PDB file of C-alpha atoms and ligand atoms in Angstrom:
ATOM      1  CA  MET A 284      32.202 -10.152  -1.650  1.00 91.00           C
ATOM      2  CA  GLN A 285      29.423  -9.001   1.745  1.00 94.00           C
ATOM      3  CA  ARG A 286      27.933  -6.306   1.270  1.00 94.00           C
ATOM      4  CA  TYR A 287      26.365  -3.859   3.955  1.00 97.00           C
ATOM      5  CA  PHE A 288      24.444  -0.323   3.898  1.00 97.00           C
ATOM      6  CA  ALA A 289      26.541   1.888   6.194  1.00 97.00           C
ATOM      7  CA  ASN A 290      27.764   5.902   6.525  1.00 97.00           C
ATOM      8  CA  ILE A 291      31.038   7.032   5.050  1.00 98.00           C
ATOM      9  CA  ASP A 292      32.739   9.820   5.792  1.00 97.00           C
ATOM     10  CA  ASN A 293      34.607  13.048   4.660  1.00 96.00           C
ATOM     11  CA  ASN A 294      37.960  10.465   6.678  1.00 96.00           C
ATOM     12  CA  TYR A 295      37.053   7.904   4.759  1.00 96.00           C
ATOM     13  CA  PHE A 296      35.839   5.706   7.861  1.00 98.00           C
ATOM     14  CA  VAL A 297      32.844   3.575   7.371  1.00 98.00           C
ATOM     15  CA  HIS A 298      30.916   3.403  10.033  1.00 98.00           C
ATOM     16  CA  LEU A 299      28.649   0.104  10.648  1.00 97.00           C
ATOM     17  CA  ASN A 300      25.362  -0.425  12.685  1.00 96.00           C
ATOM     18  CA  PRO A 301      25.561  -2.745  15.462  1.00 96.00           C
ATOM     19  CA  ASP A 302      24.622  -5.149  14.267  1.00 95.00           C
ATOM     20  CA  ASP A 303      26.378  -5.360  10.480  1.00 97.00           C
ATOM     21  CA  GLU A 304      29.437  -4.973  13.108  1.00 97.00           C
ATOM     22  CA  HIS A 305      28.587  -8.203  14.775  1.00 97.00           C
ATOM     23  CA  HIS A 306      27.614 -10.347  11.118  1.00 96.00           C
ATOM     24  CA  VAL A 307      31.768  -8.594  10.517  1.00 97.00           C
ATOM     25  CA  SER A 308      33.306  -9.896  13.034  1.00 96.00           C
ATOM     26  CA  HIS A 309      31.593 -13.201  14.833  1.00 96.00           C
ATOM     27  CA  VAL A 310      28.991 -14.154  11.767  1.00 96.00           C
ATOM     28  CA  MET A 311      31.249 -14.246   9.245  1.00 96.00           C
ATOM     29  CA  ARG A 312      34.227 -14.061  10.660  1.00 96.00           C
ATOM     30  CA  MET A 313      36.166 -11.430   9.093  1.00 97.00           C
ATOM     31  CA  LYS A 314      39.328 -11.206   9.496  1.00 96.00           C
ATOM     32  CA  LYS A 315      42.328  -7.698   9.233  1.00 97.00           C
ATOM     33  CA  ASN A 316      42.706  -7.167   5.428  1.00 97.00           C
ATOM     34  CA  ASP A 317      39.582  -8.793   4.136  1.00 98.00           C
ATOM     35  CA  GLU A 318      37.468  -6.163   2.154  1.00 97.00           C
ATOM     36  CA  ILE A 319      33.164  -6.024   2.624  1.00 97.00           C
ATOM     37  CA  GLU A 320      31.619  -2.889  -0.206  1.00 96.00           C
ATOM     38  CA  VAL A 321      29.444  -0.486   1.334  1.00 97.00           C
ATOM     39  CA  VAL A 322      26.583   1.511  -0.569  1.00 96.00           C
ATOM     40  CA  ASN A 323      26.669   4.656   1.052  1.00 95.00           C
ATOM     41  CA  GLU A 324      24.115   7.331  -0.382  1.00 92.00           C
ATOM     42  CA  GLY A 325      23.605   4.990  -3.044  1.00 90.00           C
ATOM     43  CA  LYS A 326      27.042   4.814  -4.376  1.00 94.00           C
ATOM     44  CA  VAL A 327      28.977   1.150  -3.835  1.00 95.00           C
ATOM     45  CA  PHE A 328      32.700   1.631  -2.936  1.00 97.00           C
ATOM     46  CA  LEU A 329      35.292  -0.878  -2.171  1.00 97.00           C
ATOM     47  CA  CYS A 330      36.119  -1.155   2.032  1.00 98.00           C
ATOM     48  CA  ARG A 331      39.115  -3.151   4.030  1.00 98.00           C
ATOM     49  CA  ILE A 332      38.953  -3.839   7.289  1.00 98.00           C
ATOM     50  CA  GLU A 333      41.864  -2.505   8.846  1.00 97.00           C
ATOM     51  CA  ASP A 334      41.641  -3.386  12.503  1.00 97.00           C
ATOM     52  CA  PHE A 335      39.541  -4.997  15.082  1.00 96.00           C
ATOM     53  CA  ASN A 336      38.575  -3.512  18.391  1.00 93.00           C
ATOM     54  CA  PRO A 337      37.674  -1.323  17.750  1.00 94.00           C
ATOM     55  CA  LEU A 338      36.868  -2.033  14.600  1.00 96.00           C
ATOM     56  CA  ARG A 339      38.035  -0.042  11.672  1.00 97.00           C
ATOM     57  CA  ILE A 340      37.437  -0.284   8.142  1.00 98.00           C
ATOM     58  CA  VAL A 341      37.921   2.967   5.544  1.00 98.00           C
ATOM     59  CA  ALA A 342      36.801   3.040   2.364  1.00 98.00           C
ATOM     60  CA  ILE A 343      39.460   2.838  -0.375  1.00 97.00           C
ATOM     61  CA  HIS A 344      37.324   4.203  -4.258  1.00 97.00           C
ATOM     62  CA  GLU A 345      34.193   4.159  -5.575  1.00 96.00           C
ATOM     63  CA  MET A 346      32.848   1.512  -7.851  1.00 94.00           C
ATOM     64  CA  GLU A 347      31.249   0.667 -10.755  1.00 88.00           C
ATOM     65  CA  ASN A 348      27.210  -0.595 -10.411  1.00 84.00           C
ATOM     66  CA  ASP A 349      24.765  -0.823 -12.547  1.00 86.00           C
ATOM     67  CA  VAL A 350      22.195  -2.763 -11.078  1.00 92.00           C
ATOM     68  CA  GLU A 351      18.662  -1.187 -10.536  1.00 95.00           C
ATOM     69  CA  LEU A 352      15.808  -0.973 -12.712  1.00 96.00           C
ATOM     70  CA  LYS A 353      15.957   2.110 -14.267  1.00 94.00           C
ATOM     71  CA  GLU A 354      11.905   2.378 -14.464  1.00 97.00           C
ATOM     72  CA  ASP A 355      10.631   2.886 -10.002  1.00 98.00           C
ATOM     73  CA  ILE A 356       8.297  -0.265  -9.619  1.00 98.00           C
ATOM     74  CA  THR A 357       6.291   0.692  -6.540  1.00 98.00           C
ATOM     75  CA  LEU A 358       4.299  -2.823  -4.416  1.00 98.00           C
ATOM     76  CA  LEU A 359       0.845  -2.692  -3.717  1.00 98.00           C
ATOM     77  CA  PHE A 360       0.107  -5.921  -2.143  1.00 98.00           C
ATOM     78  CA  ALA A 361      -2.627  -6.909   0.421  1.00 97.00           C
ATOM     79  CA  LEU A 362      -2.400  -7.544   3.692  1.00 94.00           C
ATOM     80  CA  THR A 363      -2.179 -11.402   3.862  1.00 90.00           C
ATOM     81  CA  LYS A 364      -1.852 -14.275   6.560  1.00 83.00           C
ATOM     82  CA  GLY A 365       1.176 -15.645   8.225  1.00 76.00           C
ATOM     83  CA  ASP A 366       4.613 -14.816   7.345  1.00 89.00           C
ATOM     84  CA  LYS A 367       3.825 -14.399   3.762  1.00 94.00           C
ATOM     85  CA  ILE A 368       4.304 -10.605   3.785  1.00 96.00           C
ATOM     86  CA  ASP A 369       7.883 -11.319   5.130  1.00 96.00           C
ATOM     87  CA  LEU A 370       8.358 -13.764   2.005  1.00 97.00           C
ATOM     88  CA  VAL A 371       6.998 -11.388  -0.437  1.00 98.00           C
ATOM     89  CA  ILE A 372       8.918  -8.327   1.036  1.00 98.00           C
ATOM     90  CA  GLN A 373      11.754  -9.624   0.924  1.00 98.00           C
ATOM     91  CA  LYS A 374      11.954 -11.571  -3.204  1.00 98.00           C
ATOM     92  CA  ALA A 375      10.233  -8.657  -4.089  1.00 98.00           C
ATOM     93  CA  THR A 376      13.228  -6.486  -3.009  1.00 98.00           C
ATOM     94  CA  GLU A 377      15.285  -9.118  -4.201  1.00 98.00           C
ATOM     95  CA  LEU A 378      13.864  -8.149  -7.594  1.00 98.00           C
ATOM     96  CA  GLY A 379      14.233  -4.481  -7.662  1.00 98.00           C
ATOM     97  CA  VAL A 380      10.778  -2.826  -6.274  1.00 98.00           C
ATOM     98  CA  LYS A 381      11.462   1.005  -5.112  1.00 98.00           C
ATOM     99  CA  LYS A 382       8.504   1.280  -2.770  1.00 98.00           C
ATOM    100  CA  VAL A 383       6.006  -1.500  -1.346  1.00 98.00           C
ATOM    101  CA  ALA A 384       2.359  -0.677   0.200  1.00 98.00           C
ATOM    102  CA  LEU A 385       0.594  -2.845   2.771  1.00 97.00           C
ATOM    103  CA  ILE A 386      -3.190  -2.710   2.121  1.00 97.00           C
ATOM    104  CA  GLU A 387      -6.367  -3.180   3.325  1.00 96.00           C
ATOM    105  CA  SER A 388      -9.361  -3.924   1.573  1.00 96.00           C
ATOM    106  CA  GLU A 389     -12.620  -5.562   1.529  1.00 96.00           C
ATOM    107  CA  ARG A 390     -11.095  -8.936   1.975  1.00 95.00           C
ATOM    108  CA  THR A 391      -8.628  -8.602   3.583  1.00 93.00           C
ATOM    109  CA  VAL A 392      -8.571 -10.293   7.101  1.00 88.00           C
ATOM    110  CA  VAL A 393      -5.345  -9.160   8.808  1.00 85.00           C
ATOM    111  CA  THR A 394      -5.728  -6.801  10.840  1.00 82.00           C
ATOM    112  CA  TYR A 395      -2.475  -5.230  13.088  1.00 82.00           C
ATOM    113  CA  GLN A 396      -3.070  -3.126  15.856  1.00 79.00           C
ATOM    114  CA  ASP A 397      -1.218   0.047  16.650  1.00 75.00           C
ATOM    115  CA  LYS A 398       1.514  -1.257  18.645  1.00 79.00           C
ATOM    116  CA  ASP A 399       1.861  -4.419  16.352  1.00 87.00           C
ATOM    117  CA  GLN A 400       2.289  -2.102  13.740  1.00 89.00           C
ATOM    118  CA  GLU A 401       5.200  -0.994  13.861  1.00 90.00           C
ATOM    119  CA  LYS A 402       6.531  -3.677  15.436  1.00 92.00           C
ATOM    120  CA  LYS A 403       6.284  -4.966  11.796  1.00 93.00           C
ATOM    121  CA  LEU A 404       6.622  -2.119   9.646  1.00 94.00           C
ATOM    122  CA  ALA A 405      10.420  -2.221  11.324  1.00 95.00           C
ATOM    123  CA  ARG A 406      10.410  -5.549  10.676  1.00 95.00           C
ATOM    124  CA  PHE A 407       9.774  -5.637   6.732  1.00 96.00           C
ATOM    125  CA  ASN A 408      12.337  -2.866   6.736  1.00 97.00           C
ATOM    126  CA  ARG A 409      15.083  -4.990   8.065  1.00 96.00           C
ATOM    127  CA  ILE A 410      14.116  -7.710   5.691  1.00 98.00           C
ATOM    128  CA  MET A 411      14.595  -5.067   2.766  1.00 98.00           C
ATOM    129  CA  LYS A 412      18.023  -3.746   3.661  1.00 97.00           C
ATOM    130  CA  GLU A 413      19.219  -7.540   4.355  1.00 96.00           C
ATOM    131  CA  ALA A 414      17.159  -9.081   0.967  1.00 97.00           C
ATOM    132  CA  SER A 415      19.167  -5.863  -0.419  1.00 97.00           C
ATOM    133  CA  GLU A 416      22.801  -6.036   0.629  1.00 95.00           C
ATOM    134  CA  GLN A 417      22.704 -10.226  -0.381  1.00 95.00           C
ATOM    135  CA  SER A 418      20.553  -8.874  -4.222  1.00 95.00           C
ATOM    136  CA  HIS A 419      23.934  -6.653  -4.483  1.00 93.00           C
ATOM    137  CA  ARG A 420      21.621  -3.746  -5.253  1.00 96.00           C
ATOM    138  CA  LEU A 421      22.350   0.153  -4.263  1.00 93.00           C
ATOM    139  CA  VAL A 422      18.908   1.183  -2.892  1.00 94.00           C
ATOM    140  CA  VAL A 423      16.625  -0.310   0.045  1.00 96.00           C
ATOM    141  CA  PRO A 424      13.268   0.274  -0.701  1.00 98.00           C
ATOM    142  CA  THR A 425      10.900   2.275   0.382  1.00 98.00           C
ATOM    143  CA  LEU A 426       8.361   1.100   2.826  1.00 98.00           C
ATOM    144  CA  LEU A 427       5.490   3.171   2.661  1.00 97.00           C
ATOM    145  CA  GLY A 428       3.330   1.809   4.727  1.00 95.00           C
ATOM    146  CA  ILE A 429      -0.136   0.796   5.661  1.00 95.00           C
ATOM    147  CA  TYR A 430      -3.480   1.881   3.303  1.00 96.00           C
ATOM    148  CA  ASN A 431      -7.170   1.592   2.992  1.00 96.00           C
ATOM    149  CA  LEU A 432      -7.793   0.972  -0.411  1.00 97.00           C
ATOM    150  CA  LYS A 433      -9.804   3.929  -0.568  1.00 97.00           C
ATOM    151  CA  ARG A 434      -7.522   6.072   0.793  1.00 96.00           C
ATOM    152  CA  LEU A 435      -4.432   5.157  -1.505  1.00 97.00           C
ATOM    153  CA  PRO A 436      -1.810   7.809  -0.687  1.00 97.00           C
ATOM    154  CA  LYS A 437       0.817   9.864  -3.877  1.00 97.00           C
ATOM    155  CA  GLU A 438       3.432   7.850  -3.700  1.00 98.00           C
ATOM    156  CA  ALA A 439       1.477   4.540  -4.578  1.00 98.00           C
ATOM    157  CA  PHE A 440       0.605   5.789  -7.855  1.00 98.00           C
ATOM    158  CA  SER A 441       3.327   5.372 -10.894  1.00 98.00           C
ATOM    159  CA  ASP A 442       3.013   6.820 -14.806  1.00 98.00           C
ATOM    160  CA  LEU A 443       0.463   3.415 -15.051  1.00 98.00           C
ATOM    161  CA  ASN A 444      -1.145   2.052 -12.043  1.00 98.00           C
ATOM    162  CA  TYR A 445      -2.245  -2.115 -12.234  1.00 98.00           C
ATOM    163  CA  VAL A 446      -4.297  -4.142 -10.751  1.00 98.00           C
ATOM    164  CA  ALA A 447      -4.012  -7.468 -11.384  1.00 98.00           C
ATOM    165  CA  TYR A 448      -7.823  -8.893 -11.887  1.00 98.00           C
ATOM    166  CA  GLU A 449      -8.510 -12.555 -11.654  1.00 98.00           C
ATOM    167  CA  LYS A 450     -11.301 -12.213 -12.751  1.00 98.00           C
ATOM    168  CA  ASP A 451      -9.352 -11.350 -15.818  1.00 98.00           C
ATOM    169  CA  ALA A 452      -6.951 -14.460 -15.753  1.00 98.00           C
ATOM    170  CA  HIS A 453      -8.046 -15.962 -19.408  1.00 98.00           C
ATOM    171  CA  ASP A 454      -7.371 -12.277 -20.773  1.00 98.00           C
ATOM    172  CA  THR A 455      -3.569 -12.735 -21.754  1.00 97.00           C
ATOM    173  CA  ASP A 456      -3.318 -10.305 -24.107  1.00 97.00           C
ATOM    174  CA  SER A 457      -4.133  -7.574 -20.786  1.00 97.00           C
ATOM    175  CA  ILE A 458      -0.365  -8.584 -19.408  1.00 98.00           C
ATOM    176  CA  PHE A 459       1.417  -5.373 -18.834  1.00 98.00           C
ATOM    177  CA  SER A 460       0.619  -4.780 -21.887  1.00 96.00           C
ATOM    178  CA  LYS A 461       1.207  -1.244 -22.311  1.00 97.00           C
ATOM    179  CA  VAL A 462       4.499  -1.282 -20.062  1.00 98.00           C
ATOM    180  CA  THR A 463       7.216   0.408 -21.856  1.00 96.00           C
ATOM    181  CA  LYS A 464      11.045   1.340 -20.656  1.00 95.00           C
ATOM    182  CA  GLY A 465      10.645   4.795 -19.186  1.00 95.00           C
ATOM    183  CA  LYS A 466       7.572   4.188 -17.521  1.00 97.00           C
ATOM    184  CA  SER A 467       6.868   3.727 -14.380  1.00 98.00           C
ATOM    185  CA  VAL A 468       4.705   0.709 -12.634  1.00 98.00           C
ATOM    186  CA  SER A 469       2.837   0.395  -9.969  1.00 98.00           C
ATOM    187  CA  ILE A 470       1.251  -2.382  -9.275  1.00 98.00           C
ATOM    188  CA  LEU A 471      -1.555  -3.805  -7.057  1.00 98.00           C
ATOM    189  CA  ILE A 472      -2.371  -7.882  -5.400  1.00 98.00           C
ATOM    190  CA  GLY A 473      -5.316  -8.411  -3.841  1.00 98.00           C
ATOM    191  CA  PRO A 474      -6.276 -10.750  -0.194  1.00 97.00           C
ATOM    192  CA  GLU A 475      -6.831 -14.191  -1.310  1.00 95.00           C
ATOM    193  CA  GLY A 476     -10.036 -14.158  -1.005  1.00 96.00           C
ATOM    194  CA  GLY A 477      -9.157 -11.770  -3.476  1.00 97.00           C
ATOM    195  CA  PHE A 478     -11.011  -8.390  -4.827  1.00 98.00           C
ATOM    196  CA  SER A 479     -14.580  -7.406  -5.126  1.00 98.00           C
ATOM    197  CA  GLU A 480     -16.550  -5.666  -8.318  1.00 98.00           C
ATOM    198  CA  GLN A 481     -16.841  -3.043  -6.830  1.00 98.00           C
ATOM    199  CA  GLU A 482     -13.324  -2.042  -5.880  1.00 98.00           C
ATOM    200  CA  ILE A 483     -12.483  -3.415  -9.342  1.00 98.00           C
ATOM    201  CA  ALA A 484     -14.413  -0.715 -10.418  1.00 98.00           C
ATOM    202  CA  ARG A 485     -14.247   2.349  -8.071  1.00 98.00           C
ATOM    203  CA  LEU A 486     -10.044   1.634  -9.183  1.00 98.00           C
ATOM    204  CA  VAL A 487     -10.592   2.178 -12.665  1.00 98.00           C
ATOM    205  CA  GLU A 488     -12.337   5.145 -12.445  1.00 97.00           C
ATOM    206  CA  GLN A 489      -9.375   6.001 -10.711  1.00 96.00           C
ATOM    207  CA  GLY A 490      -7.187   5.090 -13.712  1.00 97.00           C
ATOM    208  CA  PHE A 491      -5.688   1.764 -12.536  1.00 98.00           C
ATOM    209  CA  ILE A 492      -5.468  -0.676 -15.456  1.00 98.00           C
ATOM    210  CA  ARG A 493      -6.239  -4.756 -15.520  1.00 98.00           C
ATOM    211  CA  THR A 494      -4.622  -6.899 -15.743  1.00 98.00           C
ATOM    212  CA  SER A 495      -3.961 -10.891 -15.845  1.00 98.00           C
ATOM    213  CA  LEU A 496      -0.976 -12.413 -14.782  1.00 98.00           C
ATOM    214  CA  GLY A 497      -1.639 -15.972 -16.560  1.00 98.00           C
ATOM    215  CA  LYS A 498      -4.390 -18.785 -17.040  1.00 98.00           C
ATOM    216  CA  ARG A 499      -4.624 -20.024 -13.477  1.00 98.00           C
ATOM    217  CA  ILE A 500      -5.221 -18.023 -10.484  1.00 98.00           C
ATOM    218  CA  LEU A 501      -2.065 -17.919  -8.463  1.00 98.00           C
ATOM    219  CA  ARG A 502      -2.064 -17.865  -4.744  1.00 97.00           C
ATOM    220  CA  ALA A 503      -1.151 -13.691  -3.385  1.00 97.00           C
ATOM    221  CA  GLU A 504       2.554 -13.807  -2.821  1.00 98.00           C
ATOM    222  CA  THR A 505       3.639 -16.473  -6.105  1.00 98.00           C
ATOM    223  CA  ALA A 506       0.963 -13.615  -8.215  1.00 98.00           C
ATOM    224  CA  ALA A 507       3.470 -10.427  -6.523  1.00 98.00           C
ATOM    225  CA  ILE A 508       6.054 -12.193  -7.308  1.00 98.00           C
ATOM    226  CA  TYR A 509       4.879 -13.533 -10.455  1.00 98.00           C
ATOM    227  CA  ALA A 510       4.438  -9.752 -12.058  1.00 98.00           C
ATOM    228  CA  LEU A 511       7.924  -8.335 -10.332  1.00 98.00           C
ATOM    229  CA  SER A 512       9.050 -10.598 -12.925  1.00 98.00           C
ATOM    230  CA  VAL A 513       7.178 -10.339 -15.761  1.00 98.00           C
ATOM    231  CA  LEU A 514       7.769  -6.737 -15.135  1.00 98.00           C
ATOM    232  CA  GLY A 515      11.631  -6.917 -14.911  1.00 97.00           C
ATOM    233  CA  TYR A 516      12.241  -8.581 -17.708  1.00 97.00           C
ATOM    234  CA  ILE A 517       9.956  -6.746 -20.479  1.00 97.00           C
ATOM    235  CA  LEU A 518      11.791  -3.525 -19.085  1.00 97.00           C
ATOM    236  CA  GLU A 519      15.082  -5.438 -19.025  1.00 95.00           C
ATOM    237  CA  LYS A 520      15.809  -6.930 -21.583  1.00 92.00           C
TER     238      LYS A 520
HETATM  239  N1  SAH B 646      -9.671 -15.881  -3.953  1.00 80.80           N
HETATM  240  C1  SAH B 646      -9.392 -15.361  -5.367  1.00 80.80           C
HETATM  241  C2  SAH B 646      -8.051 -16.498  -5.206  1.00 80.80           C
HETATM  242  C3  SAH B 646      -7.644 -14.272  -5.203  1.00 80.80           C
HETATM  243  S1  SAH B 646      -5.721 -14.881  -5.661  1.00 80.80           S
HETATM  244  C4  SAH B 646     -10.052 -16.397  -6.568  1.00 80.80           C
HETATM  245  O1  SAH B 646     -10.400 -17.502  -6.400  1.00 80.80           O
HETATM  246  O2  SAH B 646     -10.635 -16.391  -7.453  1.00 80.80           O
HETATM  247  C5  SAH B 646      -5.562 -13.486  -5.126  1.00 80.80           C
HETATM  248  C6  SAH B 646      -4.472 -12.209  -5.648  1.00 80.80           C
HETATM  249  O3  SAH B 646      -4.147 -12.697  -7.086  1.00 80.80           O
HETATM  250  C7  SAH B 646      -5.782 -12.005  -6.606  1.00 80.80           C
HETATM  251  O4  SAH B 646      -6.569 -10.766  -5.976  1.00 80.80           O
HETATM  252  C8  SAH B 646      -4.596 -11.517  -8.237  1.00 80.80           C
HETATM  253  O5  SAH B 646      -4.569  -9.486  -7.586  1.00 80.80           O
HETATM  254  C9  SAH B 646      -3.592 -12.119  -8.167  1.00 80.80           C
HETATM  255  N2  SAH B 646      -3.780 -12.702  -9.285  1.00 80.80           N
HETATM  256  C10 SAH B 646      -3.568 -14.278  -8.924  1.00 80.80           C
HETATM  257  N3  SAH B 646      -4.182 -15.443  -9.964  1.00 80.80           N
HETATM  258  C11 SAH B 646      -4.099 -13.953 -10.701  1.00 80.80           C
HETATM  259  C12 SAH B 646      -4.222 -13.985 -12.527  1.00 80.80           C
HETATM  260  N4  SAH B 646      -3.722 -15.284 -13.163  1.00 80.80           N
HETATM  261  N5  SAH B 646      -4.559 -13.270 -12.585  1.00 80.80           N
HETATM  262  C13 SAH B 646      -4.289 -12.029 -12.609  1.00 80.80           C
HETATM  263  N6  SAH B 646      -4.472 -11.872 -10.663  1.00 80.80           N
HETATM  264  C14 SAH B 646      -4.291 -12.822 -10.219  1.00 80.80           C
END
């Protein structure tokens, strides 16, 4: 069933945003009495379309739903070229991430001008909302923003903080070795050029734990998807 994030008022009326109204009426070409799922404040409701022009959708009852990872996962992803971030943000959402921050480091080659930044962040938020709907999640991940590696915000840190370091690739025993149920996890992935040794030393001083992501060197976007898949496996099994 199609799922949307929307507000449900005290009279059980559903208020979709204009893009989603368009989606219901003109993309999905729904009919009267068709049903949709609506997520409001972390709860999912079965809703029925009662009328068009104007669109009237009513919540019928709350549905059972338990798809979120119990432990919060935060992805810290270095700014990479082109539309890789679009891909990573979409896949990270499907894989259950709760927070994402984009990171500038010594070897990142991409920077956004201020004007651009707002547009990009709005685009990333839209991608996360659509991916959350598609993967039937109850929350849209939070995009923390863009930060320099030297000035990570408090919200970027979890109970366990990992940095994926390409020079540890062979040390496969290190792969998320301390991750257990009940602990939140942050994972930091470097840019195309990797991390410098000073950066790694500074991160370790701050409490980051180095991890391999397997013996092969992955592209940054694959590394993010791999890391989140492994974390999901450990935490959900
Ligand atoms: N240019 C570097 C590779 C960078 S890969 C080199 O050739 O060595 C981009 C990022 O993905 C890395 O900074 C790291 O965070 C992550 N990564 C990729 N493969 C990895 C692996 N096998 N183990 C740990 N981290 C990895």
